[in-house]
Amino acid sequence: MTELRDMPAVMEVCDQLLKDVGCDFVALALQNEVGPDVRWHFASGNENDKYKRITVRFGKGIAGKIISSGSPMMISDFPNDIYGKVTDHPIMLAEKLVSCYAVPLFFNGSPKGVLLVGKRRTYTFIDNEQEMVKESAETLEQILKGHILGGGA
Amino acid sequence: MYSRSRVHNRNLYLFLLKNGLISISVSLIIVQTLISLLQIHIHYLEKIPLFFFVLIIITIFFMIIFIQERKIRSKQEQLLAVIENSTQSLFILDKDKNIISLNDSGRELLDLQNHKVVNFCEVCSTYPGADKICDVSNCFLMNDKENPVELYIKNHHKELIPVQATISFYTTPDKQKGTVVGIQKVSEKRKEEHKEIEKMITHSIFQAQEKERKLISRELHDGIGQSLFGMLLHTDFIKSISEDKMGITQLEKLQQMISQTIEDIRYLSAALRPSTLDNHGLIATLKNHIRDFGQRFGIQINFTYKGSNERLPSAIETALYRIAQEALINAAKYSSAERIDVSISVDKDQNKVSLTITDFGKGVELTSTNRRGVGIYSMEERASILGGDFFINSKIGKGTQIQVNIPIV
């Protein structure tokens, strides 16, 4: 699979989302082609490159949970309003995020990716912003459809 | 000594002078009475020897009385001084445990100024922390079976003070049983004991925790994990004999789910206590853990090991593994470090093993509160149980270093 960082269309969507929602961080995670693990492939507004190295197990972490459940989730005040352990949220720790909203990306009817927006302060993402994230997720699904399926998933 | 005896003598003279007049008048009366009773008519000059004789006898009587009284008084004074100045707090109780008298030390212990304590039960707290549960028949004040008794005294500010009390009894003037309670603070001794007990408790908690984890981890891995694997094999068999295409697709989905569950179980089992720690030793386990940890948090972790292939004692391996785990979790949680160095070196000559974990994160200011909070206490305890040292060094902006040295026995 070609690196998503090299795909300008993806970058564009993420940067636009960062601007529109007014958040600090946008990232895109995809499930590995082989095996159930999930990796972050692209980020905007990142403080470091840790996200590139983070691999979460299916069902673990924010990305893993969203892919296994197929539904969006929000954290408003990390680490005070989370289920489970602080260490189950590596992307929040790595980027020092305090709030985030994340939605699943569907390919072929099953959740295979995650689009996450986050802020480094307590915040509750309002309906309007949630809609924007969902719309961007749909756009990304379209862009990546050929990429993922063509990549032999 | 000299002036003291002079003072005493002056007391005697004063006493004699005061009593002189009484003595003289009493002697006069006695002599006069004797003469009139015996109806002897003598010249008053002849009365003088008799008068002096009576006077001397009376004076001697008075002197004896004075000496006796002084003896008794000095004994009493001595006793009072001992009680008053004793470092032991003394409470004198009547039969209803009301404090009738207490010494300075006792007043100090209860931190009393103008407040009067009525009953000893108000300051006694045999059950620290909990509400007072007292059984009158078992009260230590009622019998001296367990002498001395350790208990807590609640002072005026409701603070609990650990003390040791000795009980003795006396008979009150109205022939009833009174109690004298001698109380000695044992705070320092007690504190040390508490520390020792705390350490023992922590030790047994660690041991129990490790044992339980091992048990659950094995059960998960060998029990549930194996049955799931059996299920997977069985589905394989069903797949091979099935001709229903729809069924096979569903079966494959089921197989995927089972595989995922097996993975989860393995992961959970390893997270509880990796079986490699028992089978392959600390180094292999730590390498595994570090690889997984680095991947999970996107942190680059470098591991170096200096030493032979020989295994360390199991208790040390467990302790070092848990300390490393804790240190890494702290680093991931708080340091924002991108790089962590972990090194273990076994010094055969000095018979010790050291573990150093350095993160290059933002560092933390170490205060007494966060020292106890972020797992530092448990790392320190794990090291100290094995007779080792634990050092933590942190500089804001530079990172944190943890070093543990444990002697190999």
Coordinates of C-alpha atoms in Angstrom, one line a residue:
Chain A
M1 CA 0.0 0.0 0.0
T2 CA 1.4 3.4 -0.9
E3 CA 1.8 5.6 2.1
L4 CA -1.2 7.8 2.7
R5 CA 1.1 10.7 3.6
D6 CA 1.9 10.8 -0.1
M7 CA -1.7 11.2 -1.1
P8 CA -2.5 14.9 -1.5
A9 CA -6.2 14.3 -1.6
V10 CA -6.2 12.8 1.9
M11 CA -4.0 15.6 3.2
E12 CA -6.3 18.1 1.8
V13 CA -9.4 16.7 3.4
C14 CA -7.7 16.4 6.8
D15 CA -6.2 19.9 6.7
Q16 CA -9.6 21.3 5.7
L17 CA -11.3 19.5 8.6
L18 CA -8.7 20.8 11.0
K19 CA -9.5 24.3 9.9
D20 CA -13.3 23.9 9.7
V21 CA -13.7 22.3 13.2
G22 CA -11.0 24.5 14.6
C23 CA -9.3 21.6 16.4
D24 CA -5.7 20.9 17.1
F25 CA -5.3 17.5 15.7
V26 CA -6.7 15.3 12.9
A27 CA -5.6 11.7 12.3
L28 CA -6.6 8.8 10.2
A29 CA -6.2 5.2 11.2
L30 CA -6.6 2.1 9.1
Q31 CA -6.7 -1.6 9.9
N32 CA -3.7 -3.5 8.6
E33 CA -4.2 -5.5 5.5
V34 CA -2.9 -8.5 7.2
G35 CA -4.0 -9.1 10.7
P36 CA -6.4 -7.2 12.9
D37 CA -4.1 -4.5 14.2
V38 CA -4.7 -0.9 13.6
R39 CA -2.2 1.9 12.7
W40 CA -2.4 5.6 12.3
H41 CA -1.4 6.4 8.8
F42 CA -1.9 10.2 8.6
A43 CA -2.0 13.1 11.0
S44 CA -2.3 16.8 10.8
G45 CA -1.5 19.2 13.6
N46 CA 0.7 16.5 15.2
E47 CA 3.3 17.4 17.8
N48 CA 5.6 14.5 17.1
D49 CA 5.9 11.4 15.0
K50 CA 4.8 8.9 17.6
Y51 CA 1.5 8.3 15.8
K52 CA 3.4 6.6 13.0
R53 CA 4.8 4.0 15.3
I54 CA 1.6 3.4 17.3
T55 CA 0.0 0.1 16.6
V56 CA -3.1 -0.8 18.5
R57 CA -4.8 -4.1 18.7
F58 CA -8.2 -4.7 17.3
G59 CA -10.6 -3.7 20.1
K60 CA -8.0 -1.8 22.0
G61 CA -7.5 2.0 22.1
I62 CA -9.8 4.5 20.5
A63 CA -9.1 3.3 17.0
G64 CA -9.4 -0.3 17.9
K65 CA -12.6 0.2 19.7
I66 CA -14.2 2.2 16.9
I67 CA -13.3 -0.4 14.3
S68 CA -14.5 -3.3 16.4
S69 CA -17.8 -1.5 17.3
G70 CA -18.4 0.5 14.1
S71 CA -19.8 3.5 16.0
P72 CA -18.4 6.9 16.7
M73 CA -17.1 7.9 20.1
M74 CA -16.3 11.1 22.0
I75 CA -14.0 12.0 24.9
S76 CA -14.5 15.4 26.5
D77 CA -12.1 15.4 29.4
F78 CA -9.3 12.9 29.2
P79 CA -8.3 11.2 31.4
N80 CA -11.3 11.9 33.7
D81 CA -14.2 10.6 31.6
I82 CA -12.8 7.5 30.1
Y83 CA -13.7 3.9 30.4
G84 CA -10.8 1.7 31.0
K85 CA -7.2 2.7 31.6
V86 CA -5.3 5.8 30.6
T87 CA -2.8 3.5 28.9
D88 CA -5.5 2.2 26.6
H89 CA -5.5 5.6 24.9
P90 CA -2.0 5.9 23.4
I91 CA -2.9 8.5 20.8
M92 CA -4.3 10.8 23.4
L93 CA -1.2 10.4 25.5
A94 CA 1.2 10.8 22.6
E95 CA -0.4 14.0 21.3
K96 CA -1.5 15.2 24.8
L97 CA -5.1 15.4 23.7
V98 CA -7.7 16.1 26.2
S99 CA -10.8 15.8 24.0
C100 CA -11.5 14.0 20.8
Y101 CA -14.3 12.8 18.5
A102 CA -13.7 9.9 16.2
V103 CA -15.8 8.1 13.6
P104 CA -15.4 4.9 11.7
L105 CA -14.6 4.6 8.0
F106 CA -16.5 1.9 6.2
F107 CA -15.1 -0.1 3.3
N108 CA -17.2 -2.8 1.7
G109 CA -19.7 -2.5 4.5
S110 CA -17.4 -3.1 7.4
P111 CA -15.4 -0.7 9.6
K112 CA -11.8 -0.6 8.5
G113 CA -10.6 2.9 9.5
V114 CA -11.0 5.8 11.9
L115 CA -11.0 9.5 11.5
L116 CA -10.2 11.4 14.7
V117 CA -10.3 15.0 15.6
G118 CA -8.9 16.2 18.9
K119 CA -8.2 19.2 21.0
R120 CA -5.6 19.7 23.7
R121 CA -8.1 21.1 26.1
T122 CA -11.5 20.0 27.5
Y123 CA -14.1 20.3 24.9
T124 CA -17.4 18.8 23.8
F125 CA -17.8 18.5 20.1
I126 CA -21.2 19.9 19.1
D127 CA -23.6 18.3 16.5
N128 CA -22.5 20.6 13.7
E129 CA -18.8 19.6 14.2
Q130 CA -19.7 16.0 14.5
E131 CA -21.5 16.2 11.1
M132 CA -18.4 17.8 9.6
V133 CA -16.2 14.9 10.8
K134 CA -18.7 12.4 9.4
E135 CA -18.8 14.2 6.0
S136 CA -15.1 14.2 5.8
A137 CA -15.0 10.5 6.7
E138 CA -17.4 9.8 3.8
T139 CA -15.1 11.8 1.4
L140 CA -12.1 9.9 2.7
E141 CA -14.0 6.6 2.2
Q142 CA -14.5 7.6 -1.5
I143 CA -10.8 8.6 -2.0
L144 CA -9.5 5.5 -0.2
K145 CA -12.0 3.0 -1.6
G146 CA -9.9 2.2 -4.7
H147 CA -6.7 2.4 -2.7
I148 CA -7.8 -0.1 0.0
L149 CA -9.7 -2.5 -2.3
G150 CA -7.1 -2.1 -5.0
G151 CA -4.5 -2.8 -2.4
G152 CA -5.9 -6.3 -2.1
A153 CA -7.8 -6.0 1.2
Chain B
M1 CA 22.9 20.9 103.2
Y2 CA 23.9 23.2 106.1
S3 CA 21.4 26.0 105.2
R4 CA 18.8 23.3 104.8
S5 CA 19.3 22.0 108.3
R6 CA 19.2 25.5 109.6
V7 CA 15.9 26.1 107.9
H8 CA 14.7 22.9 109.5
N9 CA 15.9 24.0 112.9
R10 CA 14.3 27.3 112.6
N11 CA 11.1 25.5 111.8
L12 CA 11.6 23.5 115.0
Y13 CA 12.3 26.7 117.0
L14 CA 9.3 28.4 115.6
F15 CA 7.3 25.3 116.4
L16 CA 8.6 25.2 119.9
L17 CA 8.0 29.0 120.5
K18 CA 4.5 28.7 119.3
N19 CA 3.9 25.7 121.5
G20 CA 6.0 27.1 124.3
L21 CA 3.2 29.2 125.5
I22 CA 0.8 26.4 125.3
S23 CA 3.2 24.1 127.0
I24 CA 3.7 26.5 129.8
S25 CA 0.0 27.1 130.3
V26 CA -0.8 23.4 130.1
S27 CA 2.0 22.7 132.6
L28 CA 0.7 25.3 134.9
I29 CA -2.8 23.9 134.7
I30 CA -1.6 20.3 135.2
V31 CA 0.5 21.3 138.2
Q32 CA -2.3 23.4 139.7
T33 CA -4.8 20.7 139.1
L34 CA -2.5 18.0 140.7
I35 CA -2.0 20.2 143.7
S36 CA -5.6 21.0 144.2
L37 CA -6.6 17.4 143.6
L38 CA -4.1 16.0 146.1
Q39 CA -5.0 18.8 148.5
I40 CA -1.4 19.5 149.3
H41 CA -0.5 22.9 150.6
I42 CA 3.0 23.9 149.5
H43 CA 4.7 27.1 148.9
Y44 CA 4.5 28.3 145.4
L45 CA 8.4 28.3 145.1
E46 CA 8.3 24.6 145.8
K47 CA 5.9 24.2 142.9
I48 CA 8.6 25.3 140.4
P49 CA 10.6 22.0 140.2
L50 CA 7.3 20.2 139.6
F51 CA 6.3 22.7 137.0
F52 CA 9.6 22.4 135.1
F53 CA 9.3 18.6 135.3
V54 CA 5.9 18.7 133.7
L55 CA 7.0 21.3 131.2
I56 CA 10.0 19.2 130.1
I57 CA 7.8 16.1 129.6
I58 CA 5.3 18.1 127.5
T59 CA 8.0 19.7 125.5
I60 CA 9.5 16.2 124.7
F61 CA 6.0 15.1 123.7
F62 CA 5.7 18.0 121.3
M63 CA 9.1 17.4 119.8
I64 CA 8.3 13.8 119.2
I65 CA 5.1 14.8 117.5
F66 CA 7.0 17.4 115.4
I67 CA 9.6 14.9 114.2
Q68 CA 7.0 12.3 113.4
E69 CA 4.9 14.8 111.5
R70 CA 8.0 16.0 109.5
K71 CA 8.8 12.4 108.6
I72 CA 5.4 11.7 107.3
R73 CA 5.2 15.0 105.4
S74 CA 8.5 14.6 103.7
K75 CA 7.5 11.2 102.5
Q76 CA 4.3 12.6 101.1
E77 CA 6.1 15.5 99.5
Q78 CA 8.5 13.1 97.9
L79 CA 5.8 11.0 96.6
L80 CA 3.9 14.0 95.2
A81 CA 7.0 15.3 93.5
V82 CA 7.6 11.9 91.9
I83 CA 4.1 11.8 90.6
E84 CA 4.1 15.4 89.4
N85 CA 7.4 15.3 87.6
S86 CA 7.1 11.8 86.2
T87 CA 7.5 11.6 82.4
Q88 CA 4.8 8.9 82.6
S89 CA 1.3 10.3 82.5
L90 CA -0.5 9.3 85.6
F91 CA -4.2 9.3 86.0
I92 CA -5.9 8.5 89.2
L93 CA -9.4 7.2 88.7
D94 CA -12.2 6.4 91.1
K95 CA -14.4 3.4 90.8
D96 CA -16.4 4.9 88.0
K97 CA -13.3 5.7 86.0
N98 CA -13.7 9.4 86.6
I99 CA -10.3 11.1 86.6
I100 CA -9.9 12.5 90.0
S101 CA -6.3 13.6 89.7
L102 CA -3.7 13.7 87.0
N103 CA -0.1 14.9 86.8
D104 CA 1.5 17.5 84.5
S105 CA 2.5 15.0 82.0
G106 CA -1.0 13.7 81.8
R107 CA -2.3 17.2 81.3
E108 CA 0.2 17.6 78.5
L109 CA -0.7 14.3 76.9
L110 CA -4.3 15.2 76.7
D111 CA -3.4 18.8 75.7
L112 CA -5.7 20.1 78.4
Q113 CA -5.6 23.7 79.4
N114 CA -8.8 24.7 81.1
H115 CA -10.8 21.8 79.9
K116 CA -11.5 19.3 82.5
V117 CA -11.8 15.6 81.7
V118 CA -14.5 13.9 83.5
N119 CA -14.2 10.3 82.5
F120 CA -11.3 8.2 81.3
C121 CA -13.5 6.5 78.7
E122 CA -13.8 9.9 76.9
V123 CA -10.1 9.9 76.1
C124 CA -9.6 6.1 75.7
S125 CA -9.8 4.7 72.2
T126 CA -9.0 1.1 72.2
Y127 CA -10.1 0.7 68.6
P128 CA -8.3 3.4 66.6
G129 CA -10.2 4.6 63.6
A130 CA -13.4 2.8 64.2
D131 CA -16.1 3.9 66.5
K132 CA -15.3 3.0 70.0
I133 CA -16.4 -0.5 70.7
C134 CA -16.0 -1.2 74.4
D135 CA -17.0 -4.1 76.4
V136 CA -17.1 -3.2 80.1
S137 CA -16.3 -6.7 81.2
N138 CA -13.2 -6.7 78.9
C139 CA -12.1 -3.2 79.8
F140 CA -8.4 -3.2 80.6
L141 CA -9.1 -1.0 83.6
M142 CA -11.2 -3.7 85.2
N143 CA -8.5 -6.3 85.3
D144 CA -4.7 -6.3 85.2
K145 CA -4.5 -9.6 83.2
E146 CA -2.9 -7.9 80.2
N147 CA -0.5 -5.4 81.7
P148 CA 0.8 -3.3 80.0
V149 CA -1.9 -2.6 77.4
E150 CA -1.4 -0.8 74.1
L151 CA -4.1 1.6 73.2
Y152 CA -4.8 5.0 71.7
I153 CA -5.5 8.1 73.7
K154 CA -7.7 10.7 72.1
N155 CA -6.6 14.2 73.2
H156 CA -8.6 17.4 73.3
H157 CA -8.1 18.0 69.6
K158 CA -9.4 14.5 68.8
E159 CA -6.0 13.3 67.7
L160 CA -5.1 9.7 68.4
I161 CA -1.9 9.1 70.3
P162 CA -0.5 5.6 70.5
V163 CA 0.4 4.8 74.1
Q164 CA 1.3 2.0 76.5
A165 CA -0.7 1.9 79.7
T166 CA 0.1 0.1 83.0
I167 CA -2.7 -0.4 85.5
S168 CA -2.5 -0.6 89.2
F169 CA -5.1 -0.5 91.9
Y170 CA -5.6 1.3 95.2
T171 CA -8.3 1.4 97.8
T172 CA -10.1 4.7 98.0
P173 CA -10.7 6.3 101.4
D174 CA -14.3 5.0 101.3
K175 CA -13.0 1.4 100.8
Q176 CA -13.6 1.1 97.1
K177 CA -11.4 0.0 94.3
G178 CA -9.7 2.8 92.5
T179 CA -7.3 2.6 89.5
V180 CA -4.1 4.3 88.7
V181 CA -3.3 4.4 85.0
G182 CA 0.3 5.0 84.0
I183 CA 0.6 6.0 80.4
Q184 CA 3.7 6.2 78.2
K185 CA 3.8 7.5 74.7
V186 CA 5.1 4.9 72.3
S187 CA 4.8 6.9 69.1
E188 CA 8.4 6.5 67.9
K189 CA 8.6 2.9 68.6
R190 CA 5.1 2.4 67.2
K191 CA 6.0 4.2 64.0
E192 CA 8.8 1.9 63.3
E193 CA 6.7 -1.1 64.1
H194 CA 4.0 0.3 61.7
K195 CA 6.6 0.7 59.0
E196 CA 7.7 -2.9 59.5
I197 CA 4.2 -4.2 59.4
E198 CA 3.4 -2.1 56.4
K199 CA 6.4 -3.6 54.6
M200 CA 5.3 -7.1 55.5
I201 CA 1.8 -6.4 54.3
T202 CA 3.1 -4.9 51.0
H203 CA 5.3 -7.9 50.6
S204 CA 2.5 -10.4 51.1
I205 CA 0.2 -8.4 48.8
F206 CA 2.9 -8.5 46.1
Q207 CA 3.3 -12.2 46.5
A208 CA -0.4 -12.9 46.6
Q209 CA -0.9 -10.7 43.6
E210 CA 1.8 -12.4 41.6
K211 CA 0.5 -15.8 42.6
E212 CA -3.0 -15.0 41.6
R213 CA -2.0 -13.4 38.3
K214 CA 0.1 -16.5 37.5
L215 CA -2.9 -18.7 38.2
I216 CA -5.4 -16.7 36.2
S217 CA -2.9 -16.2 33.4
R218 CA -2.3 -20.0 33.2
E219 CA -5.9 -20.7 33.4
L220 CA -6.7 -18.4 30.6
H221 CA -3.9 -19.6 28.4
D222 CA -4.1 -23.3 29.0
G223 CA -7.8 -23.7 29.9
I224 CA -10.0 -21.3 27.9
G225 CA -7.3 -20.7 25.2
Q226 CA -7.0 -24.4 24.6
S227 CA -10.8 -25.0 24.5
L228 CA -11.1 -22.2 22.0
F229 CA -8.4 -23.7 19.9
G230 CA -10.3 -27.0 20.0
M231 CA -13.4 -25.2 18.8
L232 CA -11.4 -23.7 16.0
L233 CA -10.1 -27.2 14.9
H234 CA -13.7 -28.5 15.1
T235 CA -15.0 -25.7 12.8
D236 CA -12.2 -26.6 10.4
F237 CA -13.5 -30.2 10.4
I238 CA -17.1 -29.0 9.8
K239 CA -15.9 -26.8 7.0
S240 CA -14.1 -29.7 5.3
I241 CA -17.3 -31.9 5.2
S242 CA -19.8 -29.1 4.5
E243 CA -21.1 -28.5 1.0
D244 CA -23.3 -25.5 1.9
K245 CA -21.5 -22.4 0.5
M246 CA -23.4 -19.9 2.6
G247 CA -22.7 -22.1 5.6
I248 CA -19.0 -22.1 4.8
T249 CA -18.8 -18.3 4.6
Q250 CA -20.5 -18.0 7.9
L251 CA -18.2 -20.6 9.4
E252 CA -15.2 -18.6 8.2
K253 CA -16.5 -15.6 9.9
L254 CA -17.0 -17.6 13.1
Q255 CA -13.4 -18.9 12.7
Q256 CA -12.2 -15.3 12.5
M257 CA -14.0 -14.4 15.6
I258 CA -12.6 -17.5 17.4
S259 CA -9.1 -16.6 16.3
Q260 CA -9.6 -13.1 17.5
T261 CA -10.8 -14.3 20.8
I262 CA -7.8 -16.6 21.1
E263 CA -5.5 -13.7 20.4
D264 CA -7.3 -11.6 23.0
I265 CA -7.0 -14.4 25.6
R266 CA -3.3 -14.7 24.8
Y267 CA -2.8 -11.0 25.1
L268 CA -4.7 -10.8 28.4
S269 CA -2.8 -13.8 29.8
A270 CA 0.5 -12.2 28.9
A271 CA -0.6 -8.9 30.3
L272 CA -1.4 -10.5 33.6
R273 CA 1.9 -12.3 33.9
P274 CA 3.8 -13.5 30.8
S275 CA 4.6 -17.2 31.0
T276 CA 7.9 -16.4 29.4
L277 CA 9.0 -14.8 32.7
D278 CA 9.0 -18.3 34.2
N279 CA 10.0 -20.2 31.1
H280 CA 12.5 -18.0 29.3
G281 CA 13.6 -15.5 31.9
L282 CA 13.6 -11.8 32.5
I283 CA 15.6 -10.7 29.5
A284 CA 13.5 -12.4 26.8
T285 CA 10.3 -11.3 28.6
L286 CA 11.5 -7.7 28.9
K287 CA 12.5 -7.6 25.2
N288 CA 9.0 -8.8 24.3
H289 CA 7.3 -6.3 26.6
I290 CA 9.5 -3.5 25.3
R291 CA 8.7 -4.3 21.7
D292 CA 5.0 -4.4 22.4
F293 CA 5.1 -1.3 24.6
G294 CA 7.0 0.7 22.0
Q295 CA 4.5 -0.2 19.4
R296 CA 1.6 0.6 21.5
F297 CA 2.7 4.1 22.5
G298 CA 4.9 4.9 19.5
I299 CA 7.9 5.4 21.7
Q300 CA 11.4 4.3 20.7
I301 CA 12.8 2.1 23.5
N302 CA 16.4 0.9 23.5
F303 CA 17.3 -2.1 25.5
T304 CA 20.8 -3.2 26.5
Y305 CA 21.8 -6.1 28.6
K306 CA 25.2 -6.8 30.1
G307 CA 25.6 -10.1 31.7
S308 CA 25.7 -13.9 31.2
N309 CA 22.9 -16.1 30.0
E310 CA 22.4 -17.3 33.5
R311 CA 19.0 -16.9 35.0
L312 CA 18.5 -14.6 38.0
P313 CA 16.5 -15.8 41.1
S314 CA 12.8 -15.8 40.3
A315 CA 11.9 -13.2 42.9
I316 CA 14.4 -10.7 41.5
E317 CA 13.3 -11.4 37.9
T318 CA 9.7 -10.7 38.9
A319 CA 10.6 -7.6 40.8
L320 CA 12.7 -6.2 38.0
Y321 CA 10.0 -7.0 35.4
R322 CA 7.3 -5.2 37.4
I323 CA 9.6 -2.2 38.2
A324 CA 10.4 -1.9 34.5
Q325 CA 6.8 -2.2 33.6
E326 CA 5.8 0.5 36.1
A327 CA 8.5 2.8 35.0
L328 CA 7.6 2.5 31.3
I329 CA 3.9 3.1 32.1
N330 CA 4.8 6.2 34.0
A331 CA 7.0 7.4 31.2
A332 CA 4.2 6.8 28.7
K333 CA 1.6 8.5 30.8
Y334 CA 3.5 11.6 32.0
S335 CA 6.8 12.2 30.3
S336 CA 5.8 12.7 26.7
A337 CA 9.2 11.1 26.0
E338 CA 9.9 9.9 22.4
R339 CA 12.8 7.8 23.5
I340 CA 13.4 5.6 26.6
D341 CA 16.6 3.7 27.4
V342 CA 16.3 0.5 29.4
S343 CA 19.4 -1.3 30.6
I344 CA 20.1 -4.2 32.8
S345 CA 23.6 -5.2 33.9
V346 CA 24.5 -8.1 36.1
D347 CA 27.7 -7.6 38.1
K348 CA 29.0 -11.1 39.0
D349 CA 31.9 -9.8 41.1
Q350 CA 29.7 -7.7 43.4
N351 CA 26.8 -10.1 43.1
K352 CA 24.3 -7.5 42.1
V353 CA 22.0 -6.6 39.3
S354 CA 21.1 -3.1 38.3
L355 CA 18.2 -1.8 36.2
T356 CA 18.3 1.7 34.7
I357 CA 15.4 3.3 32.9
T358 CA 16.0 6.7 31.4
D359 CA 13.3 8.6 29.6
F360 CA 14.1 11.8 27.7
G361 CA 10.8 13.4 28.4
K362 CA 9.7 16.5 30.2
G363 CA 10.7 15.4 33.7
V364 CA 8.7 15.8 36.8
E365 CA 9.1 17.7 40.1
L366 CA 9.3 15.1 42.8
T367 CA 7.2 15.9 45.8
S368 CA 6.1 13.7 48.7
T369 CA 2.6 13.5 47.2
N370 CA 3.5 12.4 43.7
R371 CA 6.2 10.1 45.1
R372 CA 3.5 8.0 46.6
G373 CA 1.1 8.5 43.7
V374 CA 2.6 7.3 40.5
G375 CA 3.7 3.9 41.4
I376 CA 7.1 5.0 42.8
Y377 CA 6.1 3.6 46.1
S378 CA 5.5 0.1 44.7
M379 CA 8.8 0.2 42.8
E380 CA 10.6 1.3 45.9
E381 CA 9.0 -1.4 48.0
R382 CA 9.7 -4.1 45.5
A383 CA 13.4 -3.2 45.5
S384 CA 13.6 -2.8 49.3
I385 CA 11.9 -6.2 50.0
L386 CA 14.8 -7.8 48.2
G387 CA 17.3 -5.7 50.0
G388 CA 17.9 -3.4 47.1
D389 CA 18.2 0.3 46.5
F390 CA 15.9 2.5 44.5
F391 CA 16.8 5.9 43.1
I392 CA 14.7 8.3 41.1
N393 CA 16.1 11.4 39.5
S394 CA 14.1 13.9 37.5
K395 CA 15.0 17.2 36.0
I396 CA 12.3 19.4 34.4
G397 CA 12.9 19.4 30.7
K398 CA 15.6 16.7 30.9
G399 CA 13.7 13.6 31.8
T400 CA 13.6 11.0 34.5
Q401 CA 15.9 8.3 35.5
I402 CA 15.1 5.3 37.7
Q403 CA 17.8 3.1 39.0
V404 CA 17.4 -0.1 41.0
N405 CA 20.2 -2.2 42.4
I406 CA 19.4 -5.5 43.9
P407 CA 21.9 -7.9 45.5
I408 CA 21.9 -11.4 44.2
V409 CA 21.7 -13.9 47.0

